[in-house]
Coordinates of C-alpha atoms in Angstrom, one line a residue:
M206 CA 0.0 0.0 0.0
K207 CA 2.8 2.4 0.9
Y208 CA 4.5 1.6 -2.4
I209 CA 1.3 2.3 -4.4
I210 CA 0.8 5.6 -2.6
F211 CA 4.4 6.6 -3.3
W212 CA 4.0 6.0 -7.1
I213 CA 0.6 7.8 -7.1
F214 CA 2.3 10.9 -5.8
V215 CA 5.2 10.6 -8.2
L216 CA 3.0 10.1 -11.3
G217 CA 0.5 12.7 -10.1
T218 CA 3.2 15.3 -9.8
K219 CA 4.8 14.3 -13.1
F220 CA 1.5 14.5 -15.1
S221 CA 0.4 17.7 -13.4
Y222 CA 3.8 19.4 -14.0
S223 CA 3.9 18.2 -17.6
Y224 CA 0.3 19.3 -18.4
F225 CA 0.2 22.7 -16.7
L226 CA 3.7 23.9 -17.3
Q227 CA 4.8 22.1 -20.5
I228 CA 1.8 21.0 -22.6
K229 CA -0.9 23.5 -21.9
P230 CA 1.2 26.7 -22.6
M231 CA 2.2 25.1 -26.0
V232 CA -1.4 24.4 -27.2
E233 CA -2.3 28.0 -28.3
S234 CA 1.0 28.7 -30.0
T235 CA 0.8 25.4 -31.8
K236 CA -2.7 26.2 -33.1
T237 CA -1.5 29.6 -34.2
L238 CA 1.5 28.2 -36.1
L239 CA -0.6 25.5 -37.8
H240 CA -3.2 28.1 -39.0
A241 CA -0.6 30.6 -40.1
K242 CA -0.4 31.2 -43.9
N243 CA 2.1 32.7 -46.3
V244 CA 5.1 32.4 -44.0
N245 CA 8.4 32.8 -45.7
Y246 CA 11.3 30.7 -44.4
Q247 CA 15.0 31.2 -45.1
W248 CA 15.6 27.4 -45.2
H249 CA 14.2 24.9 -47.6
E250 CA 10.6 24.0 -47.1
F251 CA 9.8 20.2 -47.3
F252 CA 6.1 20.8 -47.0
K253 CA 4.7 23.7 -49.0
H254 CA 2.2 26.0 -47.4
S255 CA 2.6 24.2 -44.0
N256 CA 4.3 24.9 -40.6
Q257 CA 4.7 21.2 -39.5
I258 CA 8.5 21.3 -39.3
V259 CA 8.4 24.4 -37.0
V260 CA 5.8 22.8 -34.8
G261 CA 7.8 19.6 -34.6
L262 CA 11.0 21.5 -33.6
L263 CA 9.1 23.4 -30.9
W264 CA 7.6 20.2 -29.4
L265 CA 10.8 18.1 -29.6
P266 CA 12.4 19.4 -26.3
I267 CA 9.0 19.1 -24.6
V268 CA 8.7 15.5 -25.6
C269 CA 12.2 14.8 -24.5
I270 CA 11.6 16.4 -21.1
Y271 CA 8.3 14.5 -20.8
M272 CA 10.0 11.2 -21.3
M273 CA 12.9 12.0 -18.9
D274 CA 11.3 13.9 -16.0
L275 CA 9.7 10.8 -14.5
Q276 CA 13.2 9.7 -13.3
I277 CA 13.8 13.2 -12.1
W278 CA 10.6 13.3 -10.0
F279 CA 11.3 9.8 -8.7
S280 CA 14.7 10.9 -7.5
I281 CA 13.3 14.0 -5.9
Y282 CA 10.6 12.1 -4.0
S283 CA 13.0 9.3 -3.0
S284 CA 15.4 11.8 -1.6
F285 CA 12.7 13.8 0.2
L286 CA 11.0 10.7 1.6
G287 CA 14.3 9.1 2.6
A288 CA 15.3 12.2 4.5
I289 CA 12.0 12.3 6.4
I290 CA 12.2 8.5 7.2
G291 CA 15.8 9.0 8.3
L292 CA 14.9 11.9 10.6
F293 CA 12.0 10.0 12.2
D294 CA 14.1 6.9 12.5
R295 CA 17.1 8.9 13.9
L296 CA 19.4 7.3 11.4
G297 CA 23.0 8.5 12.0
E298 CA 21.9 10.8 14.8
I299 CA 24.9 10.0 16.9
Q300 CA 27.9 11.0 14.8
N301 CA 30.5 12.1 17.4
I302 CA 31.4 12.0 21.0
Q303 CA 29.3 15.1 21.8
H304 CA 26.1 13.4 20.5
L305 CA 27.0 10.2 22.3
R306 CA 27.6 12.1 25.5
F307 CA 24.1 13.6 25.3
R308 CA 22.3 10.3 24.5
F309 CA 24.3 8.0 26.7
Q310 CA 22.1 8.7 29.7
Y311 CA 19.2 6.9 28.0
F312 CA 21.1 3.9 26.7
A313 CA 20.0 1.6 29.5
S314 CA 16.3 2.4 28.9
A315 CA 16.9 1.8 25.1
I316 CA 18.5 -1.6 25.8
Q317 CA 15.8 -2.6 28.2
F318 CA 13.1 -1.6 25.6
N319 CA 14.8 -3.2 22.6
L320 CA 16.7 -6.2 23.8
M321 CA 15.2 -7.3 27.1
P322 CA 12.1 -9.6 26.7
G323 CA 10.8 -8.6 30.2
E324 CA 9.8 -5.2 28.8
Q325 CA 6.4 -6.2 27.6
L326 CA 4.8 -2.8 27.6
L327 CA 3.4 -2.9 24.1
N328 CA 0.9 -5.1 22.4
A329 CA 2.6 -7.5 20.0
S330 CA -0.2 -7.2 17.4
E331 CA 0.5 -5.3 14.2
T332 CA -2.6 -3.0 14.4
Y333 CA -2.4 0.7 13.8
P334 CA -3.2 1.6 17.4
S335 CA -0.4 -0.6 18.6
K336 CA 2.0 0.9 16.1
L337 CA 1.0 4.4 17.1
K338 CA 1.6 3.5 20.8
A339 CA 5.0 2.0 19.9
A340 CA 5.9 5.2 18.0
L341 CA 5.0 7.4 21.0
Y342 CA 6.9 5.1 23.3
R343 CA 10.0 5.3 21.1
L344 CA 9.6 9.1 21.0
K345 CA 9.7 9.2 24.8
L346 CA 12.7 6.9 24.7
R347 CA 14.6 9.1 22.3
C348 CA 13.9 12.3 24.1
G349 CA 14.1 10.9 27.6
L350 CA 10.6 11.9 28.4
G351 CA 8.1 10.2 30.8
K352 CA 8.4 8.1 33.9
P353 CA 9.9 5.0 32.2
F354 CA 12.9 6.9 31.0
K355 CA 14.3 8.5 34.1
K356 CA 18.0 8.8 34.3
L357 CA 19.9 5.9 35.7
E358 CA 20.7 5.4 39.3
S359 CA 23.6 3.4 40.7
N360 CA 21.5 0.7 42.4
Q361 CA 19.1 -0.2 39.6
E362 CA 19.0 -3.6 37.9
D363 CA 18.9 -1.9 34.5
T364 CA 22.2 -0.2 35.4
Y365 CA 23.9 -3.4 36.0
K366 CA 22.6 -5.0 32.8
F367 CA 23.6 -2.0 30.7
A368 CA 27.0 -1.9 32.4
M369 CA 27.6 -5.5 31.6
I370 CA 26.7 -5.1 27.9
W371 CA 28.7 -1.9 27.6
N372 CA 31.8 -3.2 29.3
E373 CA 31.6 -6.3 27.1
I374 CA 31.7 -4.2 24.1
I375 CA 34.7 -2.2 25.4
M376 CA 36.6 -5.4 26.4
T377 CA 36.0 -6.8 22.9
F378 CA 37.6 -3.6 21.5
R379 CA 40.6 -4.2 23.7
E380 CA 40.9 -7.8 22.6
E381 CA 41.0 -6.6 19.0
D382 CA 43.6 -3.9 20.0
I383 CA 41.5 -1.0 18.7
V384 CA 41.6 0.7 22.1
S385 CA 44.4 1.0 24.6
D386 CA 44.4 0.2 28.4
R387 CA 44.0 3.9 29.1
E388 CA 41.0 4.2 26.8
V389 CA 39.4 1.2 28.4
E390 CA 39.5 3.0 31.8
L391 CA 38.1 6.1 30.2
L392 CA 35.2 4.3 28.4
E393 CA 34.2 1.5 30.9
L394 CA 31.5 1.7 33.5
P395 CA 33.3 0.9 36.8
E396 CA 31.8 -1.2 39.6
R397 CA 30.5 0.3 42.8
Y398 CA 33.7 -0.3 44.7
W399 CA 33.6 2.8 46.9
D400 CA 29.8 2.9 47.5
I401 CA 29.3 6.0 45.3
R402 CA 25.8 7.5 45.6
V403 CA 25.4 8.1 41.9
I404 CA 26.0 6.1 38.7
Q405 CA 29.7 6.3 37.7
W406 CA 29.6 7.4 34.1
P407 CA 32.6 6.8 31.8
C408 CA 35.4 9.2 32.6
V409 CA 35.3 10.4 29.0
F410 CA 31.9 12.1 29.8
L411 CA 33.0 13.6 33.2
S412 CA 36.1 15.4 32.0
N413 CA 36.2 19.1 32.9
E414 CA 32.9 18.9 34.8
V415 CA 34.4 19.4 38.3
L416 CA 36.3 22.5 37.1
L417 CA 33.1 23.9 35.6
A418 CA 31.3 23.2 38.9
L419 CA 34.0 25.1 40.8
R420 CA 33.6 28.0 38.4
C421 CA 29.9 27.9 38.9
A422 CA 30.4 27.9 42.7
K423 CA 32.7 30.8 42.5
E424 CA 30.2 32.9 40.5
L425 CA 27.4 32.0 43.0
S426 CA 29.4 32.2 46.2
D427 CA 26.8 34.3 48.0
A428 CA 23.8 32.4 46.7
P429 CA 21.9 29.9 48.9
D430 CA 22.6 26.2 48.6
K431 CA 19.4 25.4 46.6
R432 CA 20.2 27.9 43.9
L433 CA 23.8 26.7 43.6
W434 CA 22.9 23.0 43.5
S435 CA 20.0 23.6 41.1
K436 CA 22.4 25.1 38.6
I437 CA 24.9 22.2 39.0
S438 CA 22.1 19.6 38.7
K439 CA 20.9 21.0 35.4
N440 CA 23.9 19.1 33.9
E441 CA 23.5 15.4 34.8
Y442 CA 27.2 14.7 34.3
M443 CA 28.3 17.7 36.4
R444 CA 26.0 16.6 39.2
C445 CA 27.4 13.0 39.1
A446 CA 31.0 14.2 38.8
V447 CA 30.7 16.5 41.9
I448 CA 29.0 13.8 44.0
E449 CA 31.4 11.1 42.8
A450 CA 34.5 13.2 43.4
Y451 CA 33.3 14.1 47.0
D452 CA 32.4 10.5 47.9
S453 CA 35.6 9.2 46.3
V454 CA 37.9 11.6 48.2
K455 CA 36.1 10.9 51.4
H456 CA 36.4 7.1 51.0
L457 CA 40.0 7.4 49.8
L458 CA 41.2 9.4 52.8
L459 CA 39.3 7.2 55.3
T460 CA 40.9 4.1 53.6
I461 CA 44.5 5.1 53.4
V462 CA 44.6 6.8 56.9
K463 CA 45.2 4.3 59.6
Y464 CA 42.2 3.5 61.8
D465 CA 42.4 4.5 65.5
T466 CA 44.7 7.4 64.9
Q467 CA 44.2 11.1 65.5
E468 CA 44.5 11.7 61.8
H469 CA 41.7 9.3 61.0
S470 CA 39.5 10.9 63.6
I471 CA 40.3 14.4 62.1
V472 CA 39.3 13.3 58.6
K473 CA 36.2 11.5 59.8
T474 CA 35.1 14.5 61.9
F475 CA 35.8 16.9 59.0
F476 CA 33.6 15.1 56.6
Q477 CA 30.9 14.6 59.2
E478 CA 30.9 18.4 59.7
I479 CA 30.6 19.0 55.9
D480 CA 27.7 16.4 55.6
Q481 CA 25.9 18.1 58.5
W482 CA 26.0 21.6 56.9
V483 CA 25.0 20.2 53.5
H484 CA 22.0 18.4 55.1
L485 CA 21.0 21.7 56.8
E486 CA 21.4 23.5 53.4
K487 CA 23.8 26.0 55.0
F488 CA 26.9 24.9 53.2
T489 CA 27.5 28.3 51.4
K490 CA 26.9 30.2 54.7
R491 CA 29.3 28.1 56.7
Y492 CA 32.1 27.7 54.2
K493 CA 33.9 30.1 51.7
V494 CA 32.9 28.5 48.4
T495 CA 35.6 30.6 46.7
S496 CA 38.2 28.6 48.5
L497 CA 37.2 25.4 46.7
G498 CA 39.4 26.3 43.8
K499 CA 42.4 26.6 46.1
I500 CA 41.6 23.2 47.8
H501 CA 41.3 21.7 44.3
E502 CA 44.7 22.9 43.3
Q503 CA 46.5 21.9 46.5
V504 CA 44.6 19.6 48.8
L505 CA 46.4 20.7 52.0
Y506 CA 45.4 20.3 55.6
V507 CA 45.7 24.1 56.3
A508 CA 43.7 25.1 53.3
A509 CA 40.9 22.7 54.0
I510 CA 40.7 23.0 57.8
Q511 CA 41.7 26.6 58.5
D512 CA 41.0 28.6 55.4
F513 CA 37.8 26.9 54.2
T514 CA 35.4 28.1 56.9
K515 CA 34.3 31.7 56.9
E516 CA 34.9 32.0 60.7
H517 CA 38.6 31.8 61.7
R518 CA 39.3 29.2 64.4
D519 CA 42.5 29.0 66.4
I520 CA 44.2 25.8 67.4
H521 CA 42.3 25.4 70.6
Q522 CA 38.9 25.6 68.8
L523 CA 40.1 23.1 66.2
R524 CA 41.2 20.7 68.9
E525 CA 37.8 21.0 70.6
A526 CA 36.1 20.3 67.3
G527 CA 38.3 17.2 66.8
L528 CA 40.0 18.8 63.7
A529 CA 43.5 19.1 65.2
P530 CA 45.8 16.7 67.1
R531 CA 45.8 16.8 70.9
T532 CA 49.6 16.7 71.1
T533 CA 52.0 19.3 69.7
V534 CA 53.8 18.8 66.4
S535 CA 57.2 18.8 68.1
R536 CA 56.2 15.7 70.1
A537 CA 54.1 13.8 67.6
G538 CA 55.8 14.8 64.4
F539 CA 54.1 16.2 61.3
L540 CA 50.4 15.5 60.8
F541 CA 49.7 12.4 58.7
E542 CA 53.5 11.6 58.7
K543 CA 53.0 8.0 59.9
A544 CA 49.3 7.6 59.5
V545 CA 49.0 6.7 55.8
Q546 CA 49.1 3.1 54.7
L547 CA 48.5 2.3 51.0
P548 CA 46.8 -0.9 49.8
S549 CA 48.7 -3.6 47.8
P550 CA 49.8 -2.5 44.3
D551 CA 47.6 -5.1 42.6
D552 CA 44.5 -3.9 44.3
I553 CA 41.5 -2.6 42.3
F554 CA 41.8 0.4 44.6
Y555 CA 44.3 2.0 42.3
Q556 CA 42.0 1.8 39.3
H557 CA 39.5 4.0 41.1
V558 CA 42.3 6.3 42.2
R559 CA 43.3 6.8 38.6
R560 CA 39.6 7.5 37.8
L561 CA 39.4 10.1 40.6
H562 CA 42.6 11.7 39.3
T563 CA 41.1 12.0 35.8
I564 CA 37.9 13.5 37.1
L565 CA 39.6 16.1 39.2
T566 CA 42.5 17.1 36.8
S567 CA 41.1 16.9 33.3
K568 CA 40.7 20.4 32.0
D569 CA 39.6 19.8 28.5
S570 CA 36.8 17.6 27.2
I571 CA 38.2 14.3 25.9
L572 CA 36.7 14.5 22.4
K573 CA 39.1 12.1 20.6
I574 CA 38.5 9.0 22.8
P575 CA 38.7 6.5 21.3
E576 CA 41.3 7.5 18.8
N577 CA 40.8 4.5 16.5
H578 CA 38.4 5.2 13.7
E579 CA 37.0 1.7 13.7
A580 CA 36.2 1.8 17.4
R581 CA 34.4 5.1 16.9
R582 CA 32.5 3.7 14.0
R583 CA 31.4 0.7 16.0
I584 CA 30.3 2.8 18.9
S585 CA 28.4 5.1 16.6
F586 CA 26.7 2.1 14.9
F587 CA 25.7 0.5 18.2
S588 CA 24.4 3.8 19.6
N589 CA 22.3 4.6 16.6
S590 CA 20.8 1.1 16.4
L591 CA 19.4 1.5 20.0
F592 CA 17.1 4.4 18.9
M593 CA 16.0 3.0 15.6
N594 CA 12.6 1.5 14.9
I595 CA 13.6 -2.2 15.3
P596 CA 11.3 -5.0 16.4
Q597 CA 11.2 -5.8 20.1
A598 CA 13.2 -8.8 21.0
S599 CA 11.6 -11.9 22.4
S600 CA 13.4 -14.1 24.9
T601 CA 16.4 -16.0 23.6
E602 CA 14.6 -19.2 24.4
K603 CA 12.0 -18.4 21.7
M604 CA 14.4 -17.2 19.0
M605 CA 14.9 -19.2 15.9
A606 CA 18.0 -21.2 15.4
F607 CA 20.3 -20.2 12.5
S608 CA 23.6 -21.4 11.0
V609 CA 26.4 -19.8 9.0
L610 CA 28.5 -21.6 6.4
T611 CA 32.0 -20.5 5.3
P612 CA 33.5 -22.6 2.4
Y613 CA 37.3 -23.1 2.5
Y614 CA 39.6 -24.8 0.1
D615 CA 43.3 -24.3 0.4
E616 CA 43.8 -20.6 1.0
E617 CA 46.2 -19.2 3.7
V618 CA 44.7 -19.3 7.1
L619 CA 47.3 -17.6 9.3
Y620 CA 50.5 -15.9 8.4
G621 CA 53.6 -17.8 9.2
E622 CA 56.7 -16.3 10.8
E623 CA 58.7 -16.4 7.6
Q624 CA 55.9 -14.8 5.7
L625 CA 55.7 -11.9 8.1
Q626 CA 59.4 -11.3 8.3
N627 CA 60.5 -11.8 4.7
V628 CA 61.1 -8.6 2.8
N629 CA 60.3 -7.9 -0.9
E630 CA 62.4 -6.2 -3.4
D631 CA 61.5 -2.8 -1.9
G632 CA 62.8 -4.0 1.6
I633 CA 59.3 -4.1 3.1
S634 CA 57.9 -7.0 5.0
I635 CA 54.2 -7.9 5.5
L636 CA 54.5 -7.2 9.2
Y637 CA 56.1 -3.8 8.6
Y638 CA 53.3 -3.0 6.2
L639 CA 50.6 -3.9 8.7
Q640 CA 52.4 -2.0 11.5
T641 CA 52.4 1.1 9.3
I642 CA 48.7 0.7 8.2
Y643 CA 47.4 -0.1 11.7
A644 CA 49.9 1.9 13.7
D645 CA 47.6 2.6 16.6
E646 CA 46.4 -1.0 16.8
W647 CA 50.1 -2.1 16.8
R648 CA 50.8 0.2 19.7
N649 CA 47.9 -1.2 21.7
F650 CA 49.0 -4.8 20.9
V651 CA 52.6 -4.0 22.1
E652 CA 51.2 -2.4 25.2
M653 CA 49.4 -5.6 26.1
C654 CA 52.3 -8.0 25.3
W655 CA 55.4 -5.9 26.1
E656 CA 55.6 -6.4 29.9
G657 CA 59.2 -7.3 30.7
M658 CA 60.4 -7.3 27.1
V659 CA 63.2 -5.2 25.7
S660 CA 63.1 -6.0 21.9
E661 CA 60.8 -7.3 19.1
T662 CA 63.0 -10.4 18.9
E663 CA 61.9 -11.3 22.4
L664 CA 58.3 -10.7 21.4
W665 CA 58.7 -13.2 18.6
R666 CA 60.2 -15.7 21.0
T667 CA 57.6 -15.5 23.7
R668 CA 54.4 -14.3 21.9
S669 CA 54.9 -15.5 18.3
R670 CA 51.4 -17.1 18.1
D671 CA 49.7 -13.9 19.3
L672 CA 51.7 -11.9 16.8
R673 CA 50.7 -14.2 14.0
L674 CA 47.1 -13.9 15.0
W675 CA 47.3 -10.1 15.2
A676 CA 48.6 -9.9 11.6
S677 CA 46.3 -12.6 10.3
Y678 CA 43.2 -10.9 11.7
R679 CA 44.1 -7.9 9.6
G680 CA 45.3 -9.6 6.5
Q681 CA 43.7 -13.1 6.2
T682 CA 40.0 -13.5 5.3
L683 CA 39.2 -16.8 7.1
A684 CA 40.8 -15.9 10.4
R685 CA 39.0 -12.5 10.5
T686 CA 35.7 -14.1 9.4
A687 CA 35.8 -16.8 12.0
R688 CA 36.5 -14.4 14.8
G689 CA 33.7 -12.1 13.6
M690 CA 31.1 -14.8 13.3
M691 CA 31.8 -16.1 16.8
Y692 CA 30.7 -12.8 18.2
Y693 CA 27.2 -14.1 17.6
K694 CA 27.9 -16.7 20.2
R695 CA 29.2 -14.3 22.7
A696 CA 26.2 -12.0 22.2
L697 CA 23.8 -15.0 22.7
K698 CA 25.6 -16.0 25.8
M699 CA 25.2 -12.5 27.2
L700 CA 21.5 -12.3 26.3
A701 CA 20.8 -15.7 27.6
F702 CA 22.4 -14.9 31.0
L703 CA 20.6 -11.6 31.3
D704 CA 17.2 -13.3 30.5
S705 CA 17.5 -15.9 33.2
A706 CA 19.8 -14.4 35.9
S707 CA 18.6 -12.7 39.0
E708 CA 19.7 -9.2 40.1
M709 CA 22.2 -10.7 42.6
D710 CA 23.7 -12.9 39.9
I711 CA 24.0 -10.0 37.5
V712 CA 25.8 -7.9 40.2
E713 CA 28.1 -10.7 41.2
V714 CA 29.1 -11.6 37.6
S715 CA 29.5 -7.9 36.5
Q716 CA 31.8 -7.3 39.4
Q717 CA 33.8 -10.4 38.6
L718 CA 34.1 -9.4 35.0
R719 CA 35.3 -5.8 35.7
S720 CA 37.6 -6.7 38.5
M721 CA 39.4 -9.3 36.5
R722 CA 39.1 -7.4 33.2
L723 CA 37.5 -10.4 31.5
S724 CA 35.2 -10.7 28.6
I725 CA 32.1 -12.9 28.6
D726 CA 34.0 -15.9 27.2
G727 CA 36.8 -15.7 29.7
L728 CA 34.6 -15.9 32.8
S729 CA 34.7 -19.2 34.7
S730 CA 31.3 -18.8 36.3
E731 CA 27.8 -20.2 35.8
M732 CA 27.6 -18.3 32.6
S733 CA 30.1 -20.7 31.1
T734 CA 28.5 -23.9 32.3
S735 CA 27.5 -26.7 30.0
V736 CA 23.9 -25.6 30.2
Y737 CA 24.5 -22.3 28.4
E738 CA 27.0 -23.9 26.0
H739 CA 24.4 -26.6 25.0
W740 CA 21.6 -24.1 24.7
I741 CA 23.7 -21.7 22.5
A742 CA 24.8 -24.6 20.3
M743 CA 21.2 -25.4 19.6
K744 CA 20.5 -21.8 18.6
F745 CA 23.6 -20.9 16.6
T746 CA 26.1 -23.0 14.6
Y747 CA 29.0 -21.7 12.5
V748 CA 30.2 -24.3 10.0
V749 CA 33.6 -24.1 8.1
S750 CA 33.7 -26.5 5.2
C751 CA 37.4 -27.5 4.9
Q752 CA 37.6 -29.6 1.8
L753 CA 41.3 -30.6 2.0
Y754 CA 41.7 -30.7 5.7
G755 CA 42.4 -34.4 5.8
T756 CA 45.0 -34.2 3.0
Q757 CA 46.7 -31.2 4.6
K758 CA 46.9 -33.0 8.0
A759 CA 48.3 -36.2 6.3
E760 CA 50.9 -34.2 4.4
K761 CA 51.7 -32.1 7.6
D762 CA 50.8 -29.0 5.7
P763 CA 51.0 -26.0 8.1
R764 CA 47.6 -24.9 6.8
G765 CA 46.1 -28.0 8.4
E766 CA 47.6 -27.2 11.7
D767 CA 46.5 -23.6 11.4
I768 CA 42.9 -24.7 10.7
S769 CA 43.0 -26.9 13.8
N770 CA 44.3 -24.1 16.0
L771 CA 41.8 -21.6 14.5
L772 CA 38.8 -23.9 15.1
E773 CA 40.0 -24.7 18.6
D774 CA 40.5 -21.0 19.5
N775 CA 37.1 -20.0 18.2
E776 CA 35.2 -23.2 19.3
L777 CA 33.7 -23.6 15.9
S778 CA 31.3 -26.3 14.8
V779 CA 33.1 -27.9 11.8
L780 CA 31.8 -29.8 8.8
L781 CA 34.7 -31.5 6.9
T782 CA 34.4 -32.5 3.2
L783 CA 37.4 -34.8 2.9
M784 CA 38.8 -35.2 -0.6
R785 CA 41.9 -37.1 -1.7
C786 CA 42.8 -38.2 1.8
P787 CA 44.0 -41.4 3.4
K788 CA 41.4 -44.0 4.4
E789 CA 42.1 -43.6 8.1
W790 CA 40.8 -40.0 7.8
L791 CA 37.5 -41.3 6.4
R792 CA 37.0 -43.2 9.6
T793 CA 37.5 -40.1 11.8
S794 CA 35.5 -37.0 12.2
I795 CA 35.6 -33.8 14.0
T796 CA 32.5 -33.2 16.0
P797 CA 31.1 -29.8 16.9
S798 CA 32.5 -28.2 20.1
W799 CA 29.2 -28.6 21.9

């Protein structure tokens, strides 16, 4: 019906334009020329006493335009209609980090609406009222309107689900070396390790927000608490950055300062005093808000304890308030001199310290994170897909099974060491070429593998297989295809877990994934049990048809070994078509991984 209506408009416009602007104005002039007599022409007359040649020449361009303008009107309507559909479907709406920053707050609601089967708010029937209801629902989703699309809070189940999916995407980027370790820390959603009261957005969205809040506090230093906080809360990221920075500093100091010491008591009392005045909404009356910038630049005891409050307090008043040591400095030494004890170096504590440092010190918005173009393209594609008009997902249990087949004959599977190191007549090797083309990805790969190494020769000796895989994923079709297809399995495993797991399971697994920096495949938990593996194997099968695998194994061809390693690494289901192979190979088979 839509197709018929489209062509009715195209043909109606074409015929209307042709009749009123092309044909009708020519009718009177044509009649006049046909009835004109005794007209003398400078050229030869083929028809005596007739103006047929003139009339034909006048109508020739009209006829040509009449025959061609249908394509023109079709192109105009297609472009116009495509633009309207694209605007309503929000195609390509998120194009850069600024657009992503604005829409990121509603990602969890979009995932819950599009991917989670528990969100059965709409009628599944394809009636026009249901479609209209779905359109209004998606409009609220895209604009963040209505009760169902409130901004995320740190203790919601939707937050944990979204964080799991988002962090899985970022860890996949790291496995492919398209982001660095630093970019992972800037893009991931961290766990609630320090009991922060708000959701901890990626650092890339919180950069410069604390400094902007300090500037805002300086401008409204004499304003009441409600007005100052109202202005800060207009920006969700600024509000979360301020609360997270305060809670993190508070937890950090109470953690590293030894318990049962005067210093610990001073820190605890100091934060209790601040919390009390904030609760009474008299923070700006009690403290000099203009000193926050000084405290931010140099977090010193004197600046925070003595200069922060508007009323000057001497040492005796500070001791009575519990904000100064009872003993003199000459007897007890410098304050905090022996009271600080740092956790072990491998503790996740330092990841959150680096995050706090980034939030407090970043002065410019991080607009070029991630730097890799492919990573930015994938994030943009995923983000745009969440707000498009796509069918609501049913549970993974009800989804239809599907299989993918990749034929393989005798092409190269993985690059060998000699292939990568041998140089051509120009003195360029395959590895050098790939290092040049994928310079940022090579740096990320070296960053992951270079611990304790001093030269590339040592890298070849200890991580040769990883290096071959890195090059093959960028230069060999089968290796890249196999890895890409197995992402279906990882996605199904994630969705299957989110469909059946309780909130406690999701929290536990998400914390385990983030603390160990694992992807969904590397987690040794209930997600990787045989139940999930068998269920996923029934829903998705990837088949690689290796016709000469038997012959290659019998002849000890390196390609046969490469195929075995590739299939083992990716846990593929394999169908072998054995041709020209020994008889013993016909009596063996390779069964699917499940």
